[in-house]
C-alpha cells in the first residue's frame, strides 16, 4: 500500500450530536484514515483537538473496543475514575461494555491522537446527558427513553 496522503483526505469537523450537545465536540477535526485507504474491517481515525476542545461527549460502547495513542501535545482523559493527564506516546484502552464513560479534552496547545476500533453497530451510551445512540449505523440519536430528538 502506498503512503497515505493526509492532505488528500477531507477532514470531518464538528459533531453529529443533536443540540444542545453538539457544541462540546464542535471544533474537533477527524481524518478517517481507514475509510480513505479502503480498509473496512476496522476504523482508524486521526483526531486533532485544540486547547479545551472535546473529542466527544463522555460515552461508552456496548460492542466496540477503542484504543487511543497520543501522537503529540497534551490531553486530559476524563472517565469514571476522574482526570488523567496524557502526553505523546501515552495509550489508553476502552474495552467494550465496561460502562466507563470517557472522552479527551485537548490540553495546552491541543493534541493529535489516533483512535482504532471496529465500525460501530451497537448502542453507545452517554452517562452524563440525556442521549443515546441505539444503532450507530443509523447515526440517529434518541433520548435515553428512546424518544427521538
C-alpha angles and dihedrals in degrees: 000000000000123000112284113245102223091192090062093058115092108231122231111224131183130017136290092213118121119250131304091028097051099081097065095069095025096115100048117117120211129189108197097217098174095049092046091053097045097254112145106166094073140007128241119183130183107215128193122193127185121220108298094007118135124229090213142319109294105278148152133207127229096210110014130079119214128205124188132192119189108223101181142354128017134295139174119230110214114194140138090291093057129248127343124185114229131192140174111316096020117130130201129187131201113194116210117264095010091124092224105142109213147168139160128241120202113248130211106328093004129258145247123219142167121231124196130194144124121277108283117251106145130073119292116209128209107200098188099050141036095265136117133172101205095184117013091200089071098043088215112140124205138184113267089261090058099254113136127248 
